mmCIF file of C-alpha atoms in Angstrom:
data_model
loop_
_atom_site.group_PDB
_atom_site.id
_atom_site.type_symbol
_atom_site.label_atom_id
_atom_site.label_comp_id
_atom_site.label_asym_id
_atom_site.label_seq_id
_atom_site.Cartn_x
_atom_site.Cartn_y
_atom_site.Cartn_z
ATOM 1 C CA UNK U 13 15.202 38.777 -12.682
ATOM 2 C CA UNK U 14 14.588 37.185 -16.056
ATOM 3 C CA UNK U 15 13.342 33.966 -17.816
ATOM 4 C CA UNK U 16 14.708 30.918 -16.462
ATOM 5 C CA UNK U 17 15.204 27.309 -18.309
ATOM 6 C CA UNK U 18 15.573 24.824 -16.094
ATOM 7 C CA UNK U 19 16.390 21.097 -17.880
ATOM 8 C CA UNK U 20 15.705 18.036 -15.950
ATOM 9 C CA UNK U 21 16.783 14.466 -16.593
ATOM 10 C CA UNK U 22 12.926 12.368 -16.303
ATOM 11 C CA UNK U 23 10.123 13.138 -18.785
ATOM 12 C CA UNK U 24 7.525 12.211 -15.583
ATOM 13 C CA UNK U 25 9.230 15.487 -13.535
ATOM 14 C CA UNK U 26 8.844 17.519 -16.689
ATOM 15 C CA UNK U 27 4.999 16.346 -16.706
ATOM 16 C CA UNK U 28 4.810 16.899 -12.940
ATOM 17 C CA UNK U 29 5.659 20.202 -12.792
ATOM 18 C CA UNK U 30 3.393 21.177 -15.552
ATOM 19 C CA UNK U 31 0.636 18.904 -17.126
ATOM 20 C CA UNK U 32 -0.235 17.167 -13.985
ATOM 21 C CA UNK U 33 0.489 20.450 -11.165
ATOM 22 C CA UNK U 34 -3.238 21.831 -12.052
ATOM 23 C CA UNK U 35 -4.692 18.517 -11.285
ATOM 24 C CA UNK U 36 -2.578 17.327 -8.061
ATOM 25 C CA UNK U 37 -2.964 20.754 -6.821
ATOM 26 C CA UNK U 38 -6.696 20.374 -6.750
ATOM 27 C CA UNK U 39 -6.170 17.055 -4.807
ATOM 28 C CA UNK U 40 -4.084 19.119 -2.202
ATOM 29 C CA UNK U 41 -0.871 16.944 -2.815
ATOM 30 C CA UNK U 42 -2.494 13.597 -1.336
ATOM 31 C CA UNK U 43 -0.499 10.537 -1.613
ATOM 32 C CA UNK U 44 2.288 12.663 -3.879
ATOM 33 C CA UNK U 45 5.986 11.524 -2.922
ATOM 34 C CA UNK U 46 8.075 15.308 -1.535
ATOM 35 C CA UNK U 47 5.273 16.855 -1.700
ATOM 36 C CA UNK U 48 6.850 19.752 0.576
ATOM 37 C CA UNK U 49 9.164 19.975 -2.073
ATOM 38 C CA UNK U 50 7.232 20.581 -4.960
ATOM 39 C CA UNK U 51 4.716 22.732 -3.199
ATOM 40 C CA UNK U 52 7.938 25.195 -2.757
ATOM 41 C CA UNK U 53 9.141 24.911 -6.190
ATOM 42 C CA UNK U 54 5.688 25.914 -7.678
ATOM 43 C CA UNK U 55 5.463 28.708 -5.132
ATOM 44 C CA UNK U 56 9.211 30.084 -6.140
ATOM 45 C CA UNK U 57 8.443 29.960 -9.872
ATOM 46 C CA UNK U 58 5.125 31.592 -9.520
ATOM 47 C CA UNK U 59 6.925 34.568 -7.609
ATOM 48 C CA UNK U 60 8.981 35.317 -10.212
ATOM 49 C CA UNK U 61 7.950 37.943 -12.374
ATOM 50 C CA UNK U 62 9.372 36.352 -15.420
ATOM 51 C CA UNK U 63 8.274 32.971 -17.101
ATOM 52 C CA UNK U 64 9.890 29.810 -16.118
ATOM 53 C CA UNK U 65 10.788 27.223 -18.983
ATOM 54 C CA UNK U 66 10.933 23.772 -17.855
ATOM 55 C CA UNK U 67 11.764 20.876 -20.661
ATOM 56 C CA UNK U 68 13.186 16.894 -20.307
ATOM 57 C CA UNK U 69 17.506 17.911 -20.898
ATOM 58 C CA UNK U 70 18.925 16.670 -24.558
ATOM 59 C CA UNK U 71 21.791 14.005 -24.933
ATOM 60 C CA UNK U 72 24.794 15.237 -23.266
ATOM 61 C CA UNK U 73 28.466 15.488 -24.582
ATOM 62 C CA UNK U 74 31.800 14.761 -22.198
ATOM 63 C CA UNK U 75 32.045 18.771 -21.464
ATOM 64 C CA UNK U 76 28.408 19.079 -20.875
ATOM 65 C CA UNK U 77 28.211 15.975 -18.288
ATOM 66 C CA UNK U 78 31.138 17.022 -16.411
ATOM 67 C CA UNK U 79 29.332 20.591 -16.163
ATOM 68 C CA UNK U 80 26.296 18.697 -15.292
ATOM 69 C CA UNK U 81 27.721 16.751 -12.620
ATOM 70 C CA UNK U 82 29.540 20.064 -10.866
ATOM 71 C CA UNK U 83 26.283 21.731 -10.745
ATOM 72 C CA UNK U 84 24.720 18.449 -8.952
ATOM 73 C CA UNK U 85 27.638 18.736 -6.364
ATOM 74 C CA UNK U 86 26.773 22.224 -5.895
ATOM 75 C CA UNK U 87 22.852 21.866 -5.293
ATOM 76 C CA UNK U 88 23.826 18.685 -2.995
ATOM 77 C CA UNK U 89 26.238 21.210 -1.099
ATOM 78 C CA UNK U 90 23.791 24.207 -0.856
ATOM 79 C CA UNK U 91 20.940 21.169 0.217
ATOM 80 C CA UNK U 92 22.861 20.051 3.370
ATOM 81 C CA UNK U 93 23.778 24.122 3.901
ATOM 82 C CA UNK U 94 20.080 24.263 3.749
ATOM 83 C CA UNK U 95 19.311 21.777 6.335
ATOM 84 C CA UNK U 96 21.807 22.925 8.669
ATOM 85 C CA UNK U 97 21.081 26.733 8.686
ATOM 86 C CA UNK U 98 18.089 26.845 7.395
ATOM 87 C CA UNK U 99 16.673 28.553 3.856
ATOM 88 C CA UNK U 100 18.133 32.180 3.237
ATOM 89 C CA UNK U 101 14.781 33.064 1.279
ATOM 90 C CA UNK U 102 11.323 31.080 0.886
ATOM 91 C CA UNK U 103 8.753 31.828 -1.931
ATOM 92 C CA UNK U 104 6.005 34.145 -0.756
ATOM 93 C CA UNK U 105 3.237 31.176 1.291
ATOM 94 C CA UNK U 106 0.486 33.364 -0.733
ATOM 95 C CA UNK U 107 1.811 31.363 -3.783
ATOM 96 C CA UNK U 108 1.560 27.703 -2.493
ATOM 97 C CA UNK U 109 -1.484 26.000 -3.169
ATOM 98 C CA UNK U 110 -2.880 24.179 -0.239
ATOM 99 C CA UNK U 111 -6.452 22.264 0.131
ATOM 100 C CA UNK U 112 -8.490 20.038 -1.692
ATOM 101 C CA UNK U 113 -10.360 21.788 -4.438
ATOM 102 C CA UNK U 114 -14.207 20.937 -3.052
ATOM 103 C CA UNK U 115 -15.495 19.970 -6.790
ATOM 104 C CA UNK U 116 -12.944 17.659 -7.248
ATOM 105 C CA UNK U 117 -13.504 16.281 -3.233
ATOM 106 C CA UNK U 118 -14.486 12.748 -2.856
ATOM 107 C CA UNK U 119 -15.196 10.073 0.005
ATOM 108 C CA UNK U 120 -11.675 8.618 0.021
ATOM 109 C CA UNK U 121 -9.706 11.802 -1.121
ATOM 110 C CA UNK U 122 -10.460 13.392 1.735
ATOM 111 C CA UNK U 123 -9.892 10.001 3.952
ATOM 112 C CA UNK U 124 -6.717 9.932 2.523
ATOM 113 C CA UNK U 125 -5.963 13.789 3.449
ATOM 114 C CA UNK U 126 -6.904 13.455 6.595
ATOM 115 C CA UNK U 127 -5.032 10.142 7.725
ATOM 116 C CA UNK U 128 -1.427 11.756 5.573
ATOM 117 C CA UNK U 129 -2.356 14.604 8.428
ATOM 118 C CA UNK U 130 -2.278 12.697 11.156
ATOM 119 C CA UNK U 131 -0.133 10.562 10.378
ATOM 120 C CA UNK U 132 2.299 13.347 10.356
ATOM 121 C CA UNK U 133 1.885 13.577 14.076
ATOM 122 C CA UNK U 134 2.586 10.246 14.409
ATOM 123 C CA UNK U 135 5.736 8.755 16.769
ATOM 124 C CA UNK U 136 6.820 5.541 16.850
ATOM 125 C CA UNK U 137 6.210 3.684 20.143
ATOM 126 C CA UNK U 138 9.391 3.262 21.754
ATOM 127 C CA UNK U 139 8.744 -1.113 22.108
ATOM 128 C CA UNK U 140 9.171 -0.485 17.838
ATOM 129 C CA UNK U 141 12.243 1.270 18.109
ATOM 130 C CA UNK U 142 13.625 -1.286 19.959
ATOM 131 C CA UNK U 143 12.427 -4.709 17.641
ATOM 132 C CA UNK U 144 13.795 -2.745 14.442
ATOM 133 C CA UNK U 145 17.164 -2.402 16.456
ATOM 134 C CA UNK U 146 17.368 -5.662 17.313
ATOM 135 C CA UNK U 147 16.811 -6.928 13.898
ATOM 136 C CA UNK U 148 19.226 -4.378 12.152
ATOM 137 C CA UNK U 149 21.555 -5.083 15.181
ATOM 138 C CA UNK U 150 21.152 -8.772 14.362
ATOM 139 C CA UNK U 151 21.447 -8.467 10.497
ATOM 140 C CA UNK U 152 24.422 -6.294 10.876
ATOM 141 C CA UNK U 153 26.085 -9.208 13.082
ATOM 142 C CA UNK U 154 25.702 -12.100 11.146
ATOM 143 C CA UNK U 155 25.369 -10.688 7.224
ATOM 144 C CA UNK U 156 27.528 -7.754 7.924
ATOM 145 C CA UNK U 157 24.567 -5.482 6.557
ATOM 146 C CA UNK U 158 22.015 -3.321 7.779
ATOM 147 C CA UNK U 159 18.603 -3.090 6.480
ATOM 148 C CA UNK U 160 16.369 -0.406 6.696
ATOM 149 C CA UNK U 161 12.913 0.144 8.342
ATOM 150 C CA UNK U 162 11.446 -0.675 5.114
ATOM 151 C CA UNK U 163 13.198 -3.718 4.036
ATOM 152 C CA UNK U 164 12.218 -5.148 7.807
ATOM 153 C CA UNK U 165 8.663 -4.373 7.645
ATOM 154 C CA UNK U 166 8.838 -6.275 3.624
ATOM 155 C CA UNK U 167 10.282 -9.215 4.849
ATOM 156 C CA UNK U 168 7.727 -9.754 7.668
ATOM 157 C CA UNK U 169 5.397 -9.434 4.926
ATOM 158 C CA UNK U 170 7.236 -11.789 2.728
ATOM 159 C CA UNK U 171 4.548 -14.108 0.781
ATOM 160 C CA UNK U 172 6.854 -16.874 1.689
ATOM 161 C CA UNK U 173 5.814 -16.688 5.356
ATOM 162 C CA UNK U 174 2.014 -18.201 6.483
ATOM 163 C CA UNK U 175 -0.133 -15.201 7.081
ATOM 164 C CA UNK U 176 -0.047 -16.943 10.608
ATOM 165 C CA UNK U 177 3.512 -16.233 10.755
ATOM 166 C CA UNK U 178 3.355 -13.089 9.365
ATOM 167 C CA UNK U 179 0.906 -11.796 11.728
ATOM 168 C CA UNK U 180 2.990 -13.493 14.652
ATOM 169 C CA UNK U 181 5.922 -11.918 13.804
ATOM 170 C CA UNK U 182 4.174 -8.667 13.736
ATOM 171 C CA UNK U 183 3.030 -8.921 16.847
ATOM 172 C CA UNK U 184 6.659 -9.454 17.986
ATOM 173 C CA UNK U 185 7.523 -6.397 16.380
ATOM 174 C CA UNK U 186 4.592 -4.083 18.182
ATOM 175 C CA UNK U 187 5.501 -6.113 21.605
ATOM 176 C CA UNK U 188 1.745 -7.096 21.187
ATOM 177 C CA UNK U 189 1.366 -9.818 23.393
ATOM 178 C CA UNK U 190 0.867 -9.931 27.065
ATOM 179 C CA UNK U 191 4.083 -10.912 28.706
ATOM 180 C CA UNK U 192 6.807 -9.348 30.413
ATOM 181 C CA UNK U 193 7.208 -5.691 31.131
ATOM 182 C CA UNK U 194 3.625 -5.412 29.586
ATOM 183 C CA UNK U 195 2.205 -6.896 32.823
ATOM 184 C CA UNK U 196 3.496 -4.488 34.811
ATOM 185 C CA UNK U 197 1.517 -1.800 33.898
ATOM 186 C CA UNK U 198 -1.049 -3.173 36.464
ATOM 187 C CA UNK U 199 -1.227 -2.491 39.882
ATOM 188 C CA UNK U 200 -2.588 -5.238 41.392
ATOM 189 C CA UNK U 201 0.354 -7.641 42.670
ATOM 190 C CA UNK U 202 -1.241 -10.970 41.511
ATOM 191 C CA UNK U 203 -1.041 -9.618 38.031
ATOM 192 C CA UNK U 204 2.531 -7.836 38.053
ATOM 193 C CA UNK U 205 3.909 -11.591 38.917
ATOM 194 C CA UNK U 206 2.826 -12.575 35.265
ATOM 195 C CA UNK U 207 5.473 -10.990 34.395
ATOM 196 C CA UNK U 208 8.118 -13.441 35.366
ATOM 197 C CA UNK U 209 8.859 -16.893 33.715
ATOM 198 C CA UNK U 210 7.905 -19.654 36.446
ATOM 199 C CA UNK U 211 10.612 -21.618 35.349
ATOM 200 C CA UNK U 212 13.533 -19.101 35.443
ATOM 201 C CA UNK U 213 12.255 -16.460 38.177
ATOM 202 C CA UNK U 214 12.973 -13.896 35.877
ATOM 203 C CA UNK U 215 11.140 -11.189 33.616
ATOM 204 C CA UNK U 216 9.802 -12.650 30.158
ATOM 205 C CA UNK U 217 10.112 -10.539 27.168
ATOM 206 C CA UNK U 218 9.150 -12.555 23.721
ATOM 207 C CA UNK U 219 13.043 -13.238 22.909
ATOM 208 C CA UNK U 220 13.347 -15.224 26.550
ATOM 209 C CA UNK U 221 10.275 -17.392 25.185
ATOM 210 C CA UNK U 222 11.711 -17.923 22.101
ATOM 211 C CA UNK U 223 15.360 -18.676 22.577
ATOM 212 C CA UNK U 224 16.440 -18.345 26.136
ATOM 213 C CA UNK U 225 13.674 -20.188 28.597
ATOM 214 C CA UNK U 226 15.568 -23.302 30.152
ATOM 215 C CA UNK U 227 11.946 -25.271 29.324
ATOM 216 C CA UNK U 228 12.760 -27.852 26.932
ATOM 217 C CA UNK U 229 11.151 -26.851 24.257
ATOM 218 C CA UNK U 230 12.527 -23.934 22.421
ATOM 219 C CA UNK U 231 15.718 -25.956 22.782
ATOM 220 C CA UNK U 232 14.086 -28.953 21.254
ATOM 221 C CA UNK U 233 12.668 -27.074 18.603
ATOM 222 C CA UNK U 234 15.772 -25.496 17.464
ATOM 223 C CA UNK U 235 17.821 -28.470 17.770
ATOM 224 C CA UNK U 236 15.534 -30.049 15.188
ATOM 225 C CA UNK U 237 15.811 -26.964 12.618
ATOM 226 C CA UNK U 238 19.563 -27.306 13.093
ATOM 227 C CA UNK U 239 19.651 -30.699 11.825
ATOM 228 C CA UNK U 240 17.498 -30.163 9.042
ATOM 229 C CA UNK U 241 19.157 -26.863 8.118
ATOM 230 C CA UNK U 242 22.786 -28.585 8.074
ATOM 231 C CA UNK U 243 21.558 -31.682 5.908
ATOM 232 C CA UNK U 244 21.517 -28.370 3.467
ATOM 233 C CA UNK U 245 25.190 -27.688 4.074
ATOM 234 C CA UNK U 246 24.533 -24.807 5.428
ATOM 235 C CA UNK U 247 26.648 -23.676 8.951
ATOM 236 C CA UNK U 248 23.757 -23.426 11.852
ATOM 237 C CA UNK U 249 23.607 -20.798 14.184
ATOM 238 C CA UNK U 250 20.687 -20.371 17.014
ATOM 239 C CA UNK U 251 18.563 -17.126 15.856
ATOM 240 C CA UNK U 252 17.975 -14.460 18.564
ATOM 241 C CA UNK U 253 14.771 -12.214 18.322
ATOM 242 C CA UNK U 254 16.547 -10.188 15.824
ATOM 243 C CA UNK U 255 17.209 -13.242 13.661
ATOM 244 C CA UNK U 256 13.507 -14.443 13.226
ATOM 245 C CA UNK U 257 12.035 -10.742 12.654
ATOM 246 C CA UNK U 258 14.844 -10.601 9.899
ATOM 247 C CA UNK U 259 14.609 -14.170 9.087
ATOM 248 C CA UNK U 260 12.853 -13.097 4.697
ATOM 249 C CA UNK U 261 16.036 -11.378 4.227
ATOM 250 C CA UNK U 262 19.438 -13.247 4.378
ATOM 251 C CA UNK U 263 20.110 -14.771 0.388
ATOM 252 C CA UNK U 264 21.914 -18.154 0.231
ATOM 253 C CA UNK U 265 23.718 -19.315 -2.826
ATOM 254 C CA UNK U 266 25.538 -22.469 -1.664
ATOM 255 C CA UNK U 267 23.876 -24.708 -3.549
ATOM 256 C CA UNK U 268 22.445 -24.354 -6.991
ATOM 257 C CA UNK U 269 19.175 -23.602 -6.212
ATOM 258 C CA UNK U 270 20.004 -21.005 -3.833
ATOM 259 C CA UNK U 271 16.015 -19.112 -3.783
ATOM 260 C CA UNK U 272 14.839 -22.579 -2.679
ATOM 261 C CA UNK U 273 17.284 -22.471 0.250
ATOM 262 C CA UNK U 274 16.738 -18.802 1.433
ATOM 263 C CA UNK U 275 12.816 -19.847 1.079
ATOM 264 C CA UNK U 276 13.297 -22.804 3.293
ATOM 265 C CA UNK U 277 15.569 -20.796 5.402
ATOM 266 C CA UNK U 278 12.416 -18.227 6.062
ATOM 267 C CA UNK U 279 10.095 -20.756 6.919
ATOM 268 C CA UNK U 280 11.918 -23.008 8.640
ATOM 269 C CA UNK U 281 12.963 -20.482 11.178
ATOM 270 C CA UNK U 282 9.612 -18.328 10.994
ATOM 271 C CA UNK U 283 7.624 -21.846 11.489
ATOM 272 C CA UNK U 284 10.210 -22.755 13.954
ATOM 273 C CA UNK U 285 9.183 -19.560 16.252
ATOM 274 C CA UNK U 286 5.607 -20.021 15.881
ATOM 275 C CA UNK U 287 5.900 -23.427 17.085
ATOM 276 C CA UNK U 288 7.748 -22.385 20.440
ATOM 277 C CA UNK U 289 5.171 -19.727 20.933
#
């Protein structure tokens, strides 16, 4: 064991492993990205019985980059050895700081505390799962990409979309609204029958609603955005569930003034939806 220097790339990681530790210690890591992470690093270098130099890393030659970059590879390499057979050694738990510091306590500190907690506990309804599918499945499909969780969830939230829209398509998401499957959680046989379409005898999930029913008018209503989308010179194809969850994301660059296209792509279709519902 001896002193150890450890260099790091960002001036903000130098400052949080030392100026700011004492301070988001006493918060008990709320609202702090990897906080897991850190919490083990300042419980290794408080084990040692040496002192631990850490500093922002100097301008780099060719040699020292290359040296740089092996030593990267390496930590990736011993992080996915990690993962799969778990740490050799962990700092002593004696040295990790957990808790909120009581003096430094307040009403929303600890509200945010507790909801990271449970949140942690959290799962996903299954209905979830299955929209985000849908849309990646859909995305994948027609802009050869895949977006993330994240990106979804953004673009429902786009601030091109009505906040009527955007809480519609939400509720698509969730499976919030009483149709389909969802009336067959009762028992009483009057109310299981909701579950079918009248017109098609058949069960009636959101996306049947919105793009299959043989009811005239989701096939009205699209047939009127296709027009008005291909007077853009755009090539029309009827959105599926996936495609109006998703519908913020696509970019179109036909024309000149390609952002004024992808926004009247998102509320044309998002618009469109709202109107069949």
């Amino acid at each position: 064991d001896q002193p150890l220097n450890i260099e790091v790339q960002r001036k903000t990681t130098v400052e949080l492993l030392t100026s700011r530790i004492e301070g988001i210690e006493d918060q008990g890591y709320t609202g702090v990205p990897n906080r897991k992470i850190i919490k083990e690093v300042m419980g290794s270098i408080r084990s040692r019985k040496h002192r631990t130099f850490i500093r922002k890393s100097k301008a780099r030659n060719d040699a020292e980059s290359r040296r740089v970059t092996k030593v990267k590879q390496k930590a990736k390499k011993g992080l996915k050895m990690n993962e799969e057979m778990g740490p050799e050694e962990r700092a002593d738990p004696r040295m990790e700081q957990s808790g909120i510091k009581l003096s430094t306590a307040n009403q929303l500190l600890v509200y945010k505390a507790i909801r990271e907690q449970r949140m942690e506990k959290y799962k996903r309804r299954n209905r979830i799962n299955l929209s985000i599918a849908k849309a990646q499945a859909s995305m994948k499909r027609a802009y050869k990409r895949s977006p993330t969780r994240e990106e979804i969830w953004k673009g429902i939230r786009h601030r091109d979309l009505s906040r009527e829209a955007r809480y519609f398509m939400t509720m698509l998401t969730h499976d919030g609204y009483m149709i389909g499957t969802n009336w067959e959680r009762f028992d009483k046989p009057e109310l299981r029958e909701r579950a079918k379409c009248r017109k098609c005898q058949m069960t009636e999930p959101s996306e049947h609603i919105l793009t299959e029913c043989r009811c005239n008018g989701q096939e009205t209503i699209w047939g009127l955005a296709k027009e008005i989308w291909e007077k853009k010179g755009y090539r029309w194809r009827k959105p599926d569930l996936g495609d109006i969850l998703t519908c913020a994301l696509p970019k179109f660059n036909k024309n000149k003034n390609g952002e004024g296209d992808s926004r009247f792509f998102r509320i044309l279709i998002s618009e469109s939806a709202r109107l069949i519902w």
